[in-house]
Short mmCIF file of N, CA and C in Angstrom, two decimals:
data_model
loop_
_atom_site.label_atom_id
_atom_site.label_comp_id
_atom_site.label_asym_id
_atom_site.label_seq_id
_atom_site.Cartn_x
_atom_site.Cartn_y
_atom_site.Cartn_z
N MET A 1 13.61 5.58 -5.25
CA MET A 1 12.41 5.22 -4.53
C MET A 1 12.76 4.07 -3.60
N LYS A 2 12.41 4.21 -2.36
CA LYS A 2 12.79 3.26 -1.33
C LYS A 2 11.62 2.36 -1.00
N ASN A 3 11.89 1.09 -0.91
CA ASN A 3 10.91 0.11 -0.49
C ASN A 3 11.19 -0.20 0.97
N LEU A 4 10.25 0.05 1.84
CA LEU A 4 10.46 -0.17 3.27
C LEU A 4 10.75 -1.62 3.59
N PHE A 5 10.38 -2.51 2.72
CA PHE A 5 10.55 -3.93 2.98
C PHE A 5 11.63 -4.54 2.09
N ASP A 6 12.47 -3.71 1.48
CA ASP A 6 13.45 -4.17 0.51
C ASP A 6 14.54 -4.97 1.21
N ASP A 7 14.71 -6.23 0.81
CA ASP A 7 15.77 -7.07 1.33
C ASP A 7 17.00 -7.00 0.44
N ASN A 8 16.92 -6.34 -0.71
CA ASN A 8 18.02 -6.26 -1.66
C ASN A 8 18.62 -4.87 -1.63
N LYS A 9 19.16 -4.49 -0.52
CA LYS A 9 19.70 -3.15 -0.35
C LYS A 9 20.84 -2.91 -1.34
N GLY A 10 20.86 -1.73 -1.91
CA GLY A 10 21.96 -1.36 -2.78
C GLY A 10 21.75 -1.68 -4.25
N LYS A 11 20.79 -2.51 -4.58
CA LYS A 11 20.54 -2.83 -5.99
C LYS A 11 19.78 -1.69 -6.63
N LYS A 12 20.22 -1.28 -7.79
CA LYS A 12 19.60 -0.16 -8.48
C LYS A 12 18.39 -0.66 -9.27
N ARG A 13 17.30 0.05 -9.13
CA ARG A 13 16.09 -0.27 -9.90
C ARG A 13 15.79 0.90 -10.80
N GLY A 14 15.47 0.61 -12.03
CA GLY A 14 15.11 1.68 -12.95
C GLY A 14 13.66 2.08 -12.78
N GLN A 15 13.43 3.35 -12.67
CA GLN A 15 12.08 3.88 -12.60
C GLN A 15 12.01 5.07 -13.52
N GLY A 16 10.89 5.25 -14.17
CA GLY A 16 10.74 6.37 -15.08
C GLY A 16 10.18 7.61 -14.42
N PHE A 17 10.12 7.65 -13.10
CA PHE A 17 9.49 8.76 -12.40
C PHE A 17 10.26 9.00 -11.11
N ASN A 18 10.53 10.23 -10.79
CA ASN A 18 11.24 10.55 -9.56
C ASN A 18 10.29 11.16 -8.55
N ILE A 19 10.46 10.76 -7.32
CA ILE A 19 9.72 11.35 -6.22
C ILE A 19 10.71 12.20 -5.45
N LEU A 20 10.36 13.42 -5.15
CA LEU A 20 11.25 14.31 -4.42
C LEU A 20 11.47 13.76 -3.02
N SER A 21 12.74 13.63 -2.64
CA SER A 21 13.01 13.07 -1.33
C SER A 21 13.48 14.11 -0.33
N SER A 22 13.79 15.31 -0.78
CA SER A 22 14.18 16.35 0.17
C SER A 22 12.92 16.95 0.79
N ASP A 23 13.10 17.57 1.93
CA ASP A 23 11.95 18.15 2.62
C ASP A 23 11.47 19.38 1.88
N SER A 24 10.29 19.29 1.30
CA SER A 24 9.76 20.41 0.53
C SER A 24 9.03 21.42 1.40
N THR A 25 9.05 21.20 2.69
CA THR A 25 8.34 22.11 3.59
C THR A 25 9.31 22.96 4.41
N ASP A 26 10.52 23.19 3.88
CA ASP A 26 11.52 23.92 4.64
C ASP A 26 11.34 25.43 4.58
N GLY A 27 10.25 25.89 3.98
CA GLY A 27 9.92 27.30 4.02
C GLY A 27 10.29 28.11 2.80
N HIS A 28 11.00 27.53 1.83
CA HIS A 28 11.41 28.34 0.69
C HIS A 28 10.26 28.65 -0.26
N GLY A 29 9.23 27.80 -0.31
CA GLY A 29 8.05 28.06 -1.12
C GLY A 29 8.27 27.92 -2.61
N GLY A 30 9.40 27.44 -3.02
CA GLY A 30 9.70 27.29 -4.45
C GLY A 30 9.33 25.93 -4.99
N TYR A 31 10.14 25.45 -5.94
CA TYR A 31 9.86 24.17 -6.58
C TYR A 31 9.74 23.06 -5.54
N GLY A 32 8.69 22.29 -5.65
CA GLY A 32 8.48 21.17 -4.75
C GLY A 32 7.71 21.51 -3.50
N ALA A 33 7.38 22.76 -3.29
CA ALA A 33 6.63 23.14 -2.09
C ALA A 33 5.27 22.44 -2.11
N GLY A 34 4.94 21.78 -1.04
CA GLY A 34 3.66 21.09 -0.93
C GLY A 34 3.65 19.70 -1.53
N VAL A 35 4.77 19.23 -2.02
CA VAL A 35 4.84 17.89 -2.60
C VAL A 35 4.93 16.87 -1.48
N LEU A 36 4.19 15.77 -1.63
CA LEU A 36 4.23 14.71 -0.63
C LEU A 36 5.54 13.96 -0.71
N ASN A 37 6.09 13.60 0.44
CA ASN A 37 7.29 12.79 0.50
C ASN A 37 6.85 11.35 0.75
N LEU A 38 7.07 10.49 -0.23
CA LEU A 38 6.61 9.10 -0.15
C LEU A 38 7.72 8.14 0.25
N ASN A 39 8.84 8.66 0.73
CA ASN A 39 9.97 7.80 1.08
C ASN A 39 9.65 6.81 2.19
N ASN A 40 8.69 7.13 3.04
CA ASN A 40 8.37 6.26 4.17
C ASN A 40 7.13 5.40 3.91
N MET A 41 6.73 5.28 2.66
CA MET A 41 5.53 4.52 2.32
C MET A 41 5.87 3.36 1.39
N SER A 42 5.22 2.23 1.63
CA SER A 42 5.32 1.09 0.73
C SER A 42 3.93 0.53 0.47
N PRO A 43 3.64 0.17 -0.80
CA PRO A 43 2.36 -0.46 -1.11
C PRO A 43 2.47 -1.98 -0.94
N VAL A 44 1.59 -2.52 -0.11
CA VAL A 44 1.56 -3.95 0.14
C VAL A 44 0.28 -4.51 -0.46
N PHE A 45 0.42 -5.50 -1.33
CA PHE A 45 -0.75 -6.16 -1.91
C PHE A 45 -1.07 -7.40 -1.11
N ILE A 46 -2.36 -7.65 -0.92
CA ILE A 46 -2.85 -8.89 -0.34
C ILE A 46 -3.62 -9.61 -1.44
N ASP A 47 -3.14 -10.79 -1.83
CA ASP A 47 -3.86 -11.64 -2.77
C ASP A 47 -4.83 -12.45 -1.91
N VAL A 48 -6.09 -12.09 -1.95
CA VAL A 48 -7.10 -12.67 -1.06
C VAL A 48 -7.22 -14.18 -1.26
N GLU A 49 -7.29 -14.63 -2.50
CA GLU A 49 -7.48 -16.06 -2.77
C GLU A 49 -6.27 -16.89 -2.35
N GLU A 50 -5.08 -16.37 -2.60
CA GLU A 50 -3.85 -17.12 -2.28
C GLU A 50 -3.43 -16.93 -0.82
N GLY A 51 -3.96 -15.92 -0.17
CA GLY A 51 -3.58 -15.66 1.21
C GLY A 51 -2.13 -15.22 1.33
N GLU A 52 -1.66 -14.43 0.36
CA GLU A 52 -0.27 -14.00 0.34
C GLU A 52 -0.19 -12.47 0.31
N ALA A 53 0.90 -11.96 0.86
CA ALA A 53 1.18 -10.53 0.83
C ALA A 53 2.51 -10.31 0.12
N PHE A 54 2.59 -9.20 -0.64
CA PHE A 54 3.84 -8.85 -1.31
C PHE A 54 3.87 -7.34 -1.54
N VAL A 55 5.07 -6.82 -1.65
CA VAL A 55 5.28 -5.40 -1.90
C VAL A 55 5.53 -5.21 -3.39
N ASP A 56 4.91 -4.20 -3.96
CA ASP A 56 5.17 -3.83 -5.36
C ASP A 56 5.20 -2.31 -5.43
N MET A 57 6.41 -1.76 -5.50
CA MET A 57 6.58 -0.31 -5.49
C MET A 57 5.96 0.35 -6.72
N GLY A 58 5.71 -0.39 -7.78
CA GLY A 58 5.06 0.15 -8.96
C GLY A 58 3.67 0.70 -8.68
N ALA A 59 3.05 0.26 -7.59
CA ALA A 59 1.71 0.73 -7.24
C ALA A 59 1.70 2.23 -6.93
N LEU A 60 2.83 2.78 -6.54
CA LEU A 60 2.88 4.22 -6.28
C LEU A 60 2.49 5.03 -7.51
N HIS A 61 2.65 4.42 -8.69
CA HIS A 61 2.32 5.09 -9.95
C HIS A 61 1.32 4.29 -10.77
N ALA A 62 0.56 3.42 -10.09
CA ALA A 62 -0.44 2.55 -10.73
C ALA A 62 0.19 1.68 -11.82
N ARG A 63 1.43 1.22 -11.56
CA ARG A 63 2.14 0.37 -12.52
C ARG A 63 2.65 -0.90 -11.85
N SER A 64 1.89 -1.43 -10.93
CA SER A 64 2.27 -2.66 -10.25
C SER A 64 2.03 -3.85 -11.17
N SER A 65 2.55 -4.99 -10.80
CA SER A 65 2.33 -6.21 -11.60
C SER A 65 0.85 -6.56 -11.65
N VAL A 66 0.11 -6.24 -10.61
CA VAL A 66 -1.33 -6.51 -10.58
C VAL A 66 -2.06 -5.60 -11.55
N GLU A 67 -1.62 -4.36 -11.67
CA GLU A 67 -2.33 -3.35 -12.46
C GLU A 67 -1.93 -3.29 -13.93
N LYS A 68 -0.74 -3.76 -14.26
CA LYS A 68 -0.25 -3.65 -15.64
C LYS A 68 -1.17 -4.38 -16.62
N GLY A 69 -1.48 -3.70 -17.71
CA GLY A 69 -2.29 -4.28 -18.76
C GLY A 69 -3.78 -4.35 -18.46
N ILE A 70 -4.20 -3.72 -17.39
CA ILE A 70 -5.60 -3.78 -16.97
C ILE A 70 -6.24 -2.40 -17.13
N LYS A 71 -7.42 -2.37 -17.71
CA LYS A 71 -8.20 -1.14 -17.76
C LYS A 71 -9.14 -1.19 -16.56
N PHE A 72 -9.03 -0.18 -15.71
CA PHE A 72 -9.84 -0.17 -14.50
C PHE A 72 -11.13 0.59 -14.74
N LEU A 73 -12.22 -0.03 -14.27
CA LEU A 73 -13.56 0.54 -14.39
C LEU A 73 -14.02 1.04 -13.03
N LYS A 74 -14.99 1.93 -13.04
CA LYS A 74 -15.46 2.55 -11.80
C LYS A 74 -16.53 1.75 -11.09
N GLU A 75 -17.12 0.79 -11.78
CA GLU A 75 -18.21 0.00 -11.21
C GLU A 75 -17.76 -1.43 -10.96
N LYS A 76 -17.84 -1.87 -9.72
CA LYS A 76 -17.39 -3.22 -9.35
C LYS A 76 -18.18 -4.31 -10.08
N ASP A 77 -19.47 -4.09 -10.30
CA ASP A 77 -20.30 -5.11 -10.94
C ASP A 77 -19.96 -5.31 -12.42
N GLN A 78 -19.14 -4.43 -13.01
CA GLN A 78 -18.71 -4.61 -14.40
C GLN A 78 -17.54 -5.60 -14.51
N VAL A 79 -17.03 -6.05 -13.38
CA VAL A 79 -15.94 -7.04 -13.35
C VAL A 79 -16.37 -8.17 -12.40
N PRO A 80 -17.42 -8.93 -12.81
CA PRO A 80 -18.01 -9.91 -11.89
C PRO A 80 -17.07 -11.07 -11.53
N ASN A 81 -16.11 -11.39 -12.39
CA ASN A 81 -15.21 -12.51 -12.13
C ASN A 81 -13.82 -12.05 -11.71
N GLY A 82 -13.73 -10.84 -11.22
CA GLY A 82 -12.44 -10.29 -10.83
C GLY A 82 -11.84 -10.98 -9.62
N LYS A 83 -10.52 -11.18 -9.68
CA LYS A 83 -9.79 -11.75 -8.55
C LYS A 83 -9.60 -10.65 -7.51
N PRO A 84 -9.94 -10.90 -6.25
CA PRO A 84 -9.86 -9.85 -5.24
C PRO A 84 -8.45 -9.63 -4.69
N TYR A 85 -8.13 -8.36 -4.52
CA TYR A 85 -6.88 -7.93 -3.90
C TYR A 85 -7.19 -6.79 -2.93
N TRP A 86 -6.30 -6.60 -2.00
CA TRP A 86 -6.26 -5.39 -1.18
C TRP A 86 -4.93 -4.72 -1.47
N LEU A 87 -4.97 -3.44 -1.75
CA LEU A 87 -3.75 -2.65 -1.84
C LEU A 87 -3.69 -1.85 -0.55
N VAL A 88 -2.65 -2.09 0.24
CA VAL A 88 -2.55 -1.48 1.56
C VAL A 88 -1.36 -0.52 1.57
N TRP A 89 -1.63 0.74 1.83
CA TRP A 89 -0.58 1.75 1.92
C TRP A 89 -0.04 1.72 3.34
N VAL A 90 1.25 1.40 3.48
CA VAL A 90 1.89 1.27 4.79
C VAL A 90 2.94 2.36 4.95
N THR A 91 2.78 3.19 5.97
CA THR A 91 3.71 4.28 6.23
C THR A 91 4.43 4.04 7.55
N VAL A 92 5.74 4.23 7.54
CA VAL A 92 6.57 4.08 8.73
C VAL A 92 6.98 5.48 9.21
N GLU A 93 6.84 5.70 10.50
CA GLU A 93 7.27 6.95 11.13
C GLU A 93 8.20 6.61 12.28
N HIS A 94 8.77 7.64 12.88
CA HIS A 94 9.69 7.46 14.00
C HIS A 94 9.18 8.18 15.23
N LYS A 95 9.39 7.54 16.38
CA LYS A 95 9.12 8.17 17.67
C LYS A 95 10.33 7.89 18.55
N ALA A 96 10.31 8.35 19.77
CA ALA A 96 11.48 8.22 20.65
C ALA A 96 11.98 6.78 20.77
N GLU A 97 11.07 5.82 20.83
CA GLU A 97 11.45 4.41 20.99
C GLU A 97 11.98 3.79 19.71
N GLY A 98 11.70 4.43 18.56
CA GLY A 98 12.15 3.91 17.27
C GLY A 98 11.04 3.94 16.24
N ALA A 99 11.33 3.35 15.10
CA ALA A 99 10.37 3.34 13.99
C ALA A 99 9.20 2.41 14.29
N TYR A 100 8.05 2.72 13.64
CA TYR A 100 6.85 1.91 13.83
C TYR A 100 5.95 2.08 12.61
N TYR A 101 5.02 1.14 12.44
CA TYR A 101 4.02 1.25 11.37
C TYR A 101 2.99 2.27 11.83
N ALA A 102 3.04 3.45 11.23
CA ALA A 102 2.20 4.55 11.68
C ALA A 102 0.86 4.61 10.96
N GLY A 103 0.89 4.52 9.64
CA GLY A 103 -0.33 4.59 8.85
C GLY A 103 -0.50 3.34 8.02
N VAL A 104 -1.70 2.76 8.07
CA VAL A 104 -2.00 1.55 7.31
C VAL A 104 -3.42 1.72 6.77
N ALA A 105 -3.54 1.84 5.45
CA ALA A 105 -4.86 2.10 4.86
C ALA A 105 -5.07 1.17 3.66
N ALA A 106 -6.13 0.38 3.73
CA ALA A 106 -6.41 -0.63 2.72
C ALA A 106 -7.44 -0.14 1.70
N CYS A 107 -7.23 -0.56 0.44
CA CYS A 107 -8.13 -0.24 -0.66
C CYS A 107 -8.48 -1.52 -1.41
N GLU A 108 -9.73 -1.64 -1.77
CA GLU A 108 -10.20 -2.81 -2.51
C GLU A 108 -9.84 -2.69 -3.99
N MET A 109 -9.57 -3.85 -4.59
CA MET A 109 -9.27 -3.91 -6.02
C MET A 109 -9.62 -5.32 -6.52
N THR A 110 -10.18 -5.41 -7.71
CA THR A 110 -10.39 -6.71 -8.35
C THR A 110 -9.81 -6.65 -9.76
N VAL A 111 -9.31 -7.80 -10.24
CA VAL A 111 -8.69 -7.87 -11.55
C VAL A 111 -9.12 -9.15 -12.26
N ASP A 112 -9.62 -8.99 -13.48
CA ASP A 112 -9.95 -10.13 -14.33
C ASP A 112 -8.97 -10.11 -15.51
N ARG A 113 -7.90 -10.91 -15.41
CA ARG A 113 -6.85 -10.94 -16.43
C ARG A 113 -7.39 -11.40 -17.79
N GLU A 114 -8.35 -12.30 -17.76
CA GLU A 114 -8.88 -12.85 -19.01
C GLU A 114 -9.49 -11.76 -19.90
N ILE A 115 -10.23 -10.84 -19.30
CA ILE A 115 -10.85 -9.77 -20.10
C ILE A 115 -10.07 -8.46 -19.98
N ARG A 116 -8.96 -8.48 -19.22
CA ARG A 116 -8.08 -7.32 -19.04
C ARG A 116 -8.82 -6.11 -18.47
N ARG A 117 -9.70 -6.39 -17.53
CA ARG A 117 -10.47 -5.34 -16.86
C ARG A 117 -10.36 -5.54 -15.34
N GLY A 118 -10.54 -4.45 -14.64
CA GLY A 118 -10.49 -4.51 -13.19
C GLY A 118 -11.35 -3.41 -12.59
N TYR A 119 -11.49 -3.49 -11.29
CA TYR A 119 -12.23 -2.46 -10.57
C TYR A 119 -11.31 -1.89 -9.48
N LYS A 120 -11.29 -0.59 -9.40
CA LYS A 120 -10.72 0.11 -8.26
C LYS A 120 -11.30 1.52 -8.26
N SER A 121 -11.39 2.07 -7.08
CA SER A 121 -11.86 3.44 -6.93
C SER A 121 -10.63 4.33 -6.78
N LEU A 122 -10.26 5.03 -7.84
CA LEU A 122 -9.09 5.89 -7.79
C LEU A 122 -9.18 6.92 -6.65
N PRO A 123 -10.33 7.56 -6.45
CA PRO A 123 -10.41 8.49 -5.32
C PRO A 123 -10.13 7.82 -3.97
N GLU A 124 -10.64 6.59 -3.79
CA GLU A 124 -10.38 5.86 -2.55
C GLU A 124 -8.88 5.59 -2.40
N HIS A 125 -8.23 5.18 -3.47
CA HIS A 125 -6.80 4.88 -3.42
C HIS A 125 -5.99 6.13 -3.06
N VAL A 126 -6.31 7.24 -3.68
CA VAL A 126 -5.60 8.50 -3.41
C VAL A 126 -5.87 8.97 -1.99
N ASN A 127 -7.12 8.94 -1.57
CA ASN A 127 -7.49 9.39 -0.22
C ASN A 127 -6.86 8.50 0.85
N ASN A 128 -6.86 7.18 0.63
CA ASN A 128 -6.28 6.29 1.63
C ASN A 128 -4.76 6.39 1.67
N MET A 129 -4.14 6.68 0.53
CA MET A 129 -2.70 6.92 0.53
C MET A 129 -2.41 8.14 1.41
N ASP A 130 -3.17 9.20 1.23
CA ASP A 130 -3.01 10.41 2.03
C ASP A 130 -3.26 10.12 3.51
N LYS A 131 -4.29 9.36 3.82
CA LYS A 131 -4.60 9.04 5.21
C LYS A 131 -3.50 8.20 5.85
N SER A 132 -2.91 7.28 5.08
CA SER A 132 -1.79 6.51 5.60
C SER A 132 -0.62 7.42 5.93
N LEU A 133 -0.32 8.36 5.03
CA LEU A 133 0.76 9.32 5.28
C LEU A 133 0.51 10.14 6.54
N LYS A 134 -0.76 10.35 6.86
CA LYS A 134 -1.13 11.13 8.04
C LYS A 134 -1.27 10.27 9.29
N GLY A 135 -0.92 8.97 9.19
CA GLY A 135 -0.92 8.10 10.35
C GLY A 135 -2.24 7.46 10.71
N ARG A 136 -3.17 7.42 9.78
CA ARG A 136 -4.47 6.81 10.06
C ARG A 136 -4.41 5.30 9.83
N ILE A 137 -5.27 4.58 10.54
CA ILE A 137 -5.41 3.13 10.39
C ILE A 137 -6.79 2.88 9.80
N ILE A 138 -6.83 2.34 8.57
CA ILE A 138 -8.10 2.08 7.88
C ILE A 138 -8.07 0.65 7.35
N VAL A 139 -8.54 -0.27 8.18
CA VAL A 139 -8.51 -1.69 7.82
C VAL A 139 -9.83 -2.40 8.11
N GLU A 140 -10.81 -1.67 8.65
CA GLU A 140 -12.06 -2.30 9.09
C GLU A 140 -12.83 -2.95 7.95
N GLN A 141 -12.65 -2.49 6.72
CA GLN A 141 -13.39 -3.04 5.59
C GLN A 141 -12.79 -4.36 5.07
N MET A 142 -11.60 -4.71 5.53
CA MET A 142 -10.94 -5.94 5.06
C MET A 142 -11.59 -7.18 5.67
N ASP A 143 -11.51 -8.28 4.92
CA ASP A 143 -12.01 -9.56 5.45
C ASP A 143 -11.01 -10.08 6.50
N ALA A 144 -11.49 -10.96 7.37
CA ALA A 144 -10.68 -11.46 8.49
C ALA A 144 -9.41 -12.17 8.01
N LYS A 145 -9.51 -12.98 6.98
CA LYS A 145 -8.34 -13.72 6.47
C LYS A 145 -7.27 -12.74 6.00
N SER A 146 -7.66 -11.72 5.25
CA SER A 146 -6.70 -10.75 4.73
C SER A 146 -6.07 -9.93 5.85
N LYS A 147 -6.84 -9.62 6.88
CA LYS A 147 -6.28 -8.92 8.03
C LYS A 147 -5.17 -9.75 8.67
N GLY A 148 -5.44 -11.04 8.81
CA GLY A 148 -4.44 -11.94 9.39
C GLY A 148 -3.19 -12.04 8.54
N VAL A 149 -3.37 -12.09 7.22
CA VAL A 149 -2.23 -12.15 6.30
C VAL A 149 -1.39 -10.87 6.44
N LEU A 150 -2.05 -9.73 6.49
CA LEU A 150 -1.33 -8.46 6.60
C LEU A 150 -0.60 -8.36 7.95
N ALA A 151 -1.26 -8.73 9.03
CA ALA A 151 -0.62 -8.69 10.35
C ALA A 151 0.62 -9.57 10.38
N ALA A 152 0.50 -10.78 9.86
CA ALA A 152 1.65 -11.70 9.84
C ALA A 152 2.78 -11.15 8.98
N PHE A 153 2.43 -10.56 7.84
CA PHE A 153 3.43 -10.00 6.93
C PHE A 153 4.19 -8.86 7.61
N LEU A 154 3.46 -7.93 8.22
CA LEU A 154 4.10 -6.78 8.86
C LEU A 154 4.99 -7.22 10.01
N GLU A 155 4.52 -8.17 10.80
CA GLU A 155 5.32 -8.65 11.94
C GLU A 155 6.55 -9.41 11.46
N GLU A 156 6.38 -10.23 10.42
CA GLU A 156 7.51 -11.01 9.89
C GLU A 156 8.57 -10.11 9.26
N LYS A 157 8.13 -9.07 8.55
CA LYS A 157 9.08 -8.17 7.88
C LYS A 157 9.92 -7.40 8.87
N ASN A 158 9.31 -6.95 9.98
CA ASN A 158 10.08 -6.23 10.98
C ASN A 158 9.35 -6.29 12.32
N ALA A 159 9.76 -7.23 13.14
CA ALA A 159 9.10 -7.45 14.42
C ALA A 159 9.20 -6.24 15.34
N ASP A 160 10.32 -5.49 15.25
CA ASP A 160 10.48 -4.32 16.10
C ASP A 160 9.49 -3.22 15.73
N LEU A 161 9.31 -2.98 14.43
CA LEU A 161 8.32 -2.00 14.00
C LEU A 161 6.93 -2.41 14.47
N TRP A 162 6.63 -3.70 14.34
CA TRP A 162 5.33 -4.23 14.75
C TRP A 162 5.11 -4.01 16.25
N LYS A 163 6.12 -4.32 17.07
CA LYS A 163 6.00 -4.18 18.53
C LYS A 163 5.71 -2.73 18.93
N ARG A 164 6.34 -1.79 18.23
CA ARG A 164 6.17 -0.37 18.56
C ARG A 164 4.92 0.25 17.95
N SER A 165 4.21 -0.50 17.12
CA SER A 165 3.01 0.03 16.46
C SER A 165 1.86 0.14 17.44
N SER A 166 0.87 0.93 17.05
CA SER A 166 -0.26 1.22 17.94
C SER A 166 -1.14 0.00 18.19
N ASP A 167 -1.79 0.04 19.34
CA ASP A 167 -2.78 -0.99 19.65
C ASP A 167 -3.92 -0.94 18.65
N GLU A 168 -4.23 0.26 18.16
CA GLU A 168 -5.29 0.42 17.17
C GLU A 168 -5.00 -0.44 15.94
N LEU A 169 -3.76 -0.43 15.46
CA LEU A 169 -3.39 -1.25 14.31
C LEU A 169 -3.49 -2.73 14.64
N LYS A 170 -2.90 -3.14 15.74
CA LYS A 170 -2.89 -4.57 16.13
C LYS A 170 -4.31 -5.09 16.35
N GLU A 171 -5.15 -4.31 17.02
CA GLU A 171 -6.53 -4.73 17.26
C GLU A 171 -7.33 -4.70 15.94
N GLY A 172 -7.06 -3.73 15.09
CA GLY A 172 -7.76 -3.63 13.81
C GLY A 172 -7.47 -4.81 12.90
N LEU A 173 -6.29 -5.40 13.04
CA LEU A 173 -5.93 -6.53 12.18
C LEU A 173 -6.23 -7.89 12.80
N GLN A 174 -6.84 -7.90 13.95
CA GLN A 174 -7.29 -9.18 14.53
C GLN A 174 -8.57 -9.59 13.82
N GLY A 175 -8.59 -10.83 13.34
CA GLY A 175 -9.72 -11.35 12.59
C GLY A 175 -10.98 -11.29 13.33
#
């Protein structure tokens, strides 16, 4: 599993789940046909209170450091003291000029470590992951501070990708 923002190239990470990396749409129709290729996607968390962004590849399987040990509920009001996070699915694609941030889709999440409960909408997370893979930009629901944190993070991680990204993304992340 590849982290688009990995600065530790070559280090082996143990994962208990494999994602198919070969092209499953080559026409054979056999094993893996229709499977999503997540090699170009990274989950970026925004810690709203701390104003920090970080990548946690465990989020691809709902096993990120934020999610571990938390039972997620479907109703936000059942976690009134939850710490707010944004989980942002970031997909990189290639065009003639080079790679760029193609899909960026944010999902709300809250976590209350004290009671080991949290809120997230699993359908929203799955749908936004799919929309990111399809090159959609979904950031309008984010607060201005978090948008700024995400924009700075993406630009700092790879200024060239940021430069080649759409105006829609850049304008969407302006506070």
